[in-house]
C-alpha positions as CSV (number, residue, x, y, z in Angstrom):
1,X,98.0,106.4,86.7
2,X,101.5,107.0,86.8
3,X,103.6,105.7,84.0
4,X,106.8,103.6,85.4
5,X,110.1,104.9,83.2
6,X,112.5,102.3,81.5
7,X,115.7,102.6,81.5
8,X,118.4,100.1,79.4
9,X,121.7,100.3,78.7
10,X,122.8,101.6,74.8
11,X,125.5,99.8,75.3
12,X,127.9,96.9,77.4
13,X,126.8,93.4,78.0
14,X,124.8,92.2,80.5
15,X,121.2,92.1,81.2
16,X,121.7,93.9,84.7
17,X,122.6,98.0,84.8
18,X,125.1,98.3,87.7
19,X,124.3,101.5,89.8
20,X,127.3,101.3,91.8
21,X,129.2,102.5,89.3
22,X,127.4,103.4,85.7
23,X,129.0,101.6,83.1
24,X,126.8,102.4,80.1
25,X,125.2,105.1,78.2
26,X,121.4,104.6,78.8
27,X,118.0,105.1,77.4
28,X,115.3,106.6,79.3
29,X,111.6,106.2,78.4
30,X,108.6,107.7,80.3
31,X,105.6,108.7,79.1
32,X,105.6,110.4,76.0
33,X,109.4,111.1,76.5
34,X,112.5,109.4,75.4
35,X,115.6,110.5,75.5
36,X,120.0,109.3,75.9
37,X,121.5,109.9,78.9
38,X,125.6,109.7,78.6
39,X,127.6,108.1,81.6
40,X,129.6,111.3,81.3
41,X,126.4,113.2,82.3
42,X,125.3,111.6,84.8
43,X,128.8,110.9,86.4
44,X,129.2,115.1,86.4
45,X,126.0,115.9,87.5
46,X,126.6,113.5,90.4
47,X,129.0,115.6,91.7
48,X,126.9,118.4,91.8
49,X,125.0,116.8,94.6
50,X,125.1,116.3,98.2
51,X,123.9,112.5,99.1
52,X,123.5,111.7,103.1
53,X,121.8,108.7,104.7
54,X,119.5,108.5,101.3
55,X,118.3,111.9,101.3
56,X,119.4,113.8,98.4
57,X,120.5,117.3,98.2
58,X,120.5,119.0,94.8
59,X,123.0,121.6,93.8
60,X,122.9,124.5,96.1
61,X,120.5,123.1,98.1
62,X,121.0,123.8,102.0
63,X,122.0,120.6,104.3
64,X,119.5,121.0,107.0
65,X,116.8,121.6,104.4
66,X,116.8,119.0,102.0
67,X,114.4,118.5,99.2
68,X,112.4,115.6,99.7
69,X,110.2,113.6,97.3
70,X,109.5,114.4,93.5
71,X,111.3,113.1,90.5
72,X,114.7,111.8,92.0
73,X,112.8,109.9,95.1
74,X,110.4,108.6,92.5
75,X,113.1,107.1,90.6
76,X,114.7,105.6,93.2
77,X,111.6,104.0,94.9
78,X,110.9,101.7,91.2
79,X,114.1,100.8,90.1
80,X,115.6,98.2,92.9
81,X,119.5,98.8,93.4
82,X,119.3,102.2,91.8
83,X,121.5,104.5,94.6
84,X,119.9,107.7,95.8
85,X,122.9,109.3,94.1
86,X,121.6,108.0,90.3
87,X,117.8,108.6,91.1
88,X,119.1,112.4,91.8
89,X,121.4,112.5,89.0
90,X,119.3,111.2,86.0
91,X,116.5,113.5,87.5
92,X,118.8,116.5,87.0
93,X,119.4,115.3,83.5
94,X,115.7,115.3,82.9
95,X,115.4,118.6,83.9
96,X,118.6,119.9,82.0
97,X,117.3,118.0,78.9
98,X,113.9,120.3,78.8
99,X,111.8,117.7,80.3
100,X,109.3,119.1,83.2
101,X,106.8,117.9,85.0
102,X,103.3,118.7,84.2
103,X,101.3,118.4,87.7
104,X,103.0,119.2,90.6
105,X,105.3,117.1,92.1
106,X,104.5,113.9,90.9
107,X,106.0,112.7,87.4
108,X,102.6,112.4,86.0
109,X,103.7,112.8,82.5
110,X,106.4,114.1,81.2
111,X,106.9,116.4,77.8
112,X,109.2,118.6,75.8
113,X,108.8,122.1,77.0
114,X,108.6,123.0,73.1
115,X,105.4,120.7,73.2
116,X,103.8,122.9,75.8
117,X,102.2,126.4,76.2
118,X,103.8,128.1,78.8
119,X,105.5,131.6,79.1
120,X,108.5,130.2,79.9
121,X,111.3,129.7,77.6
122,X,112.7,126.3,76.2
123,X,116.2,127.5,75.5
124,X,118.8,124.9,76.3
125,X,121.9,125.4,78.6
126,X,123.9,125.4,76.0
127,X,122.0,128.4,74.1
128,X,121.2,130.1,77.7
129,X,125.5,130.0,78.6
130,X,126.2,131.7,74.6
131,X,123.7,134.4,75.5
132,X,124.9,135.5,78.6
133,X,128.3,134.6,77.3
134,X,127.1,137.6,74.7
135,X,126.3,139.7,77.3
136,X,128.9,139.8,79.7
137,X,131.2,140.5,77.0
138,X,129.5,144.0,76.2
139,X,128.4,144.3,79.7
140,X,132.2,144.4,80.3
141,X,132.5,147.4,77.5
142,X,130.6,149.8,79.4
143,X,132.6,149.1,82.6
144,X,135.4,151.6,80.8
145,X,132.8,154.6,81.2
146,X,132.2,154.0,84.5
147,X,135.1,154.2,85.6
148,X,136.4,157.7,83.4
149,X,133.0,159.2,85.3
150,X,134.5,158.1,88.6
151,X,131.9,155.8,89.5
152,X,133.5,152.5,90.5
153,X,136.1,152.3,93.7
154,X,137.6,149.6,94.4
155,X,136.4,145.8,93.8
156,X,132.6,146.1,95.5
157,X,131.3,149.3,93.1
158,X,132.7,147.2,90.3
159,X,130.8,143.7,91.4
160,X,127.8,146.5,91.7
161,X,128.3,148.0,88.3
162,X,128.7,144.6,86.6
163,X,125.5,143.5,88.3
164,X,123.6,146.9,87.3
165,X,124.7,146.2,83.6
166,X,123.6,142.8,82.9
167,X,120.4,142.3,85.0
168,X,119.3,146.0,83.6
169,X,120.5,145.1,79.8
170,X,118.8,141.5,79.4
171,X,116.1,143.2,82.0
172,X,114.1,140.8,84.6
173,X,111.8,139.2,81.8
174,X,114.8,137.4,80.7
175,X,115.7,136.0,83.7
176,X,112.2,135.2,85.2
177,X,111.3,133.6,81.6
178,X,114.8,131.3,81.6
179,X,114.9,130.6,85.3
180,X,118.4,132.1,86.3
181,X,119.3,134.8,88.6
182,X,122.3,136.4,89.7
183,X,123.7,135.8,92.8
184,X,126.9,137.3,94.3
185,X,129.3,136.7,97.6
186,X,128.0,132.8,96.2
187,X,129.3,129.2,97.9
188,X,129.6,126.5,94.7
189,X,131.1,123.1,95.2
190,X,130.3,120.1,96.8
191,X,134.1,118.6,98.3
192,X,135.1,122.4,99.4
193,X,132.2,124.7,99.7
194,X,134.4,127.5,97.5
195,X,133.3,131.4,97.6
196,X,132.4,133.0,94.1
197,X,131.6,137.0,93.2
198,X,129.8,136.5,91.0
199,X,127.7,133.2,89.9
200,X,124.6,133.3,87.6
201,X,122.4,129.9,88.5
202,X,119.5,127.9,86.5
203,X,116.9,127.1,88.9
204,X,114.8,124.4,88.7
205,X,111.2,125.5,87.5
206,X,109.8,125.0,90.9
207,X,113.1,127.4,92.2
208,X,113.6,125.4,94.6
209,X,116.8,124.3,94.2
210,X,120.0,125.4,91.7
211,X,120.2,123.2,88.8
212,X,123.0,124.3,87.4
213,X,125.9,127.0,87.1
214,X,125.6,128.8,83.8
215,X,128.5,131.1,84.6
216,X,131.0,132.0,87.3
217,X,133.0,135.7,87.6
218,X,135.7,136.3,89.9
219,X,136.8,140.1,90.3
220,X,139.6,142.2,91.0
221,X,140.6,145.8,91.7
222,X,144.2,146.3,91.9
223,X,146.4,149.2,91.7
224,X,149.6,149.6,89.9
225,X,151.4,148.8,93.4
226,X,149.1,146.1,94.6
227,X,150.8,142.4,94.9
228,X,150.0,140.2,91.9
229,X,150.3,137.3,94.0
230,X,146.4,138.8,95.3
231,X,144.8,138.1,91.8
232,X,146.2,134.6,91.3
233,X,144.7,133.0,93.7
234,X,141.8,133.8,91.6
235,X,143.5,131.9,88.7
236,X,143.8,128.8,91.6
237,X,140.1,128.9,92.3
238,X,139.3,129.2,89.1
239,X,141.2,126.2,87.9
240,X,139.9,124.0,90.6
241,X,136.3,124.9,90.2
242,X,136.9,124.3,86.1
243,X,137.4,120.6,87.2
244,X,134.4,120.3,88.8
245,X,132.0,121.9,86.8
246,X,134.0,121.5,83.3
247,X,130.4,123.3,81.7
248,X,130.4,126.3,83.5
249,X,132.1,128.8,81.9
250,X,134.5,131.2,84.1
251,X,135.5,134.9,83.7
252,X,138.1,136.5,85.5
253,X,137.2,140.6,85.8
254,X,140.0,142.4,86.6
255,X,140.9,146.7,86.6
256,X,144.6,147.0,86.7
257,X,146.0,150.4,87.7
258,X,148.6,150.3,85.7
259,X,150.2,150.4,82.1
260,X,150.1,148.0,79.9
261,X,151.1,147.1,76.4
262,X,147.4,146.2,74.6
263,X,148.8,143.1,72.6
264,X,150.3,141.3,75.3
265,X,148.4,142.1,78.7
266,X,147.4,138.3,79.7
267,X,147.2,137.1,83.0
268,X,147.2,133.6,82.0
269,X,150.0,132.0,80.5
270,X,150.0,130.2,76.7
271,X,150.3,127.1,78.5
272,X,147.5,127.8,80.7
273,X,145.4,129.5,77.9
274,X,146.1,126.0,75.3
275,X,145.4,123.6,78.4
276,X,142.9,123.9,81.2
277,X,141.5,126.9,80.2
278,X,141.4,126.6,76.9
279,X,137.2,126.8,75.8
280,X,136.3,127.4,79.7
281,X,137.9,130.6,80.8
282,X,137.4,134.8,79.6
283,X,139.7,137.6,80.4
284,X,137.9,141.0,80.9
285,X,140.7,143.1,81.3
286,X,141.1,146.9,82.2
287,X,144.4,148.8,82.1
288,X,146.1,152.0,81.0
289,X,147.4,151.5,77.6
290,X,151.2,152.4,76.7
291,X,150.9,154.0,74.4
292,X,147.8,156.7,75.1
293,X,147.8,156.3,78.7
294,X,143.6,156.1,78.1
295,X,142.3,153.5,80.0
296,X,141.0,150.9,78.0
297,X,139.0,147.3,78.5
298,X,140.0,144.0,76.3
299,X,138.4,140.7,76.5
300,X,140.9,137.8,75.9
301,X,139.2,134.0,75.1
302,X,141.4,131.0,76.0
């Protein structure tokens, strides 16, 4: 038998939950599992999915091959008034809160992954974004020797070192065992389909479909004569994308060509840096110092 979920508002008057637009924090129970969902989740994740004619489209997920059925359609079938838009959105949050199903496709019961024996691994997103967070940052370091050995020209070998780096340093156990790969030349966003160089995705356990992006790098080669006005329309992107997925966190890679003084080689501003940025964005940075004329990499957190 299938167990039917509940779900009641923490909070707000009323007997009724609107759907049209979620007003309250809720409680979800079903099965063994109970949990809080926040109207601030739900409202984000919302806009990480594609909804047309009542067929929903997670995250990533091509239009002329939508995934039908499982947990969202099941949602939406037993709560009356529920929009195809909630179902899908409080699914993803069940999903993103370690909940999985056991039995195939059908929400037979539902449990902590920490509850079950599996060879995959219960980190959060949270833990998963501070590890490769980790990563990136030394992955960056080794970018410097590369290029003194002649190996990176231009902005592709750099993409390919990057990627050479981080998928050989965690190695493919990691990835396979947390469900994320690395994907790059990568459309995000749902209003404007937006290309990335660089995003690393959670898939769903099924893979499927994207569940989330963990982090999203933008690169740049430029030489010392190149037009600045090139790499900030990175910055652009990168701002507008930080709206829309305010948990991703962004990293703009960039090898400069030219000489620079260590201490004050930005290329966002304070403002910028206190403000939008501020908690969301990393600056790898590589230049020729001043003062040795080495070249050198620095990693600057807004």
């Amino acid at each position: 038998m299938i167990p039917i979920p509940t779900i009641k508002p923490l909070s707000g008057r009323g007997k009724q939950i609107s759907y049209k637009k979620l007003t309250h924090n809720l409680e979800i129970t079903w099965g063994e599992a109970k949990f809080n969902v926040t109207k601030e989740q739900i409202t984000h994740i919302m806009k990480n999915f594609f909804i047309d004619d009542g067929t929903w489209y997670p995250l990533g997920a091509s239009m002329d091959q939508p995934i039908k059925g499982g947990l969202g359609e099941f949602i939406k079938e037993n709560f009356k008034g529920l929009t195809p838009r909630h179902a899908t959105a409080i699914a993803a949050v069940m999903e993103n809160e370690e909940l999985i199903l056991v039995k195939g496709n059908k929400p037979i019961m539902l449990k902590k992954q920490s509850d079950l024996v599996d060879h995959r691994s219960s980190k959060s997103i949270k833990n998963l974004r501070n590890e490769l967070h980790k990563n990136i940052i030394n992955t960056w370091k080794k970018i410097k020797k590369d290029y003194d050995e002649g190996w990176l020209y231009r902005e592709g070998t750099l993409v390919n070192a990057f990627y050479h780096h981080l998928r050989n340093d965690l190695g493919d156990d990691y990835f396979i065992n947390n469900d994320i790969r690395i994907y790059t030349e990568f459309y995000v966003g749902t209003k404007k389909r937006v290309w990335v160089d660089m995003c690393i995705v959670k898939l769903s356990k099924d893979q499927n479909y994207f569940l989330d992006y963990l982090s999203i790098i933008e690169f740049k080669f430029l030489s010392g004569q190149a037009s600045l006005d090139y790499f900030y329309n990175d910055v652009t992107k990168i701002k507008e994308l930080s709206k829309e997925f305010p948990s991703t966190k962004f990293y703009i890679a960039t090898i400069h060509e030219d000489y620079w003084q260590r201490d004050v080689y930005s290329w966002l501003s304070t403002n910028q840096r206190e403000n939008w940025a501020k908690g969301k964005v990393t600056e790898l940075n590589a230049f020729y110092s001043d003062e040795t004329g080495e070249f050198v990499t620095e990693v600057v957190e807004a």
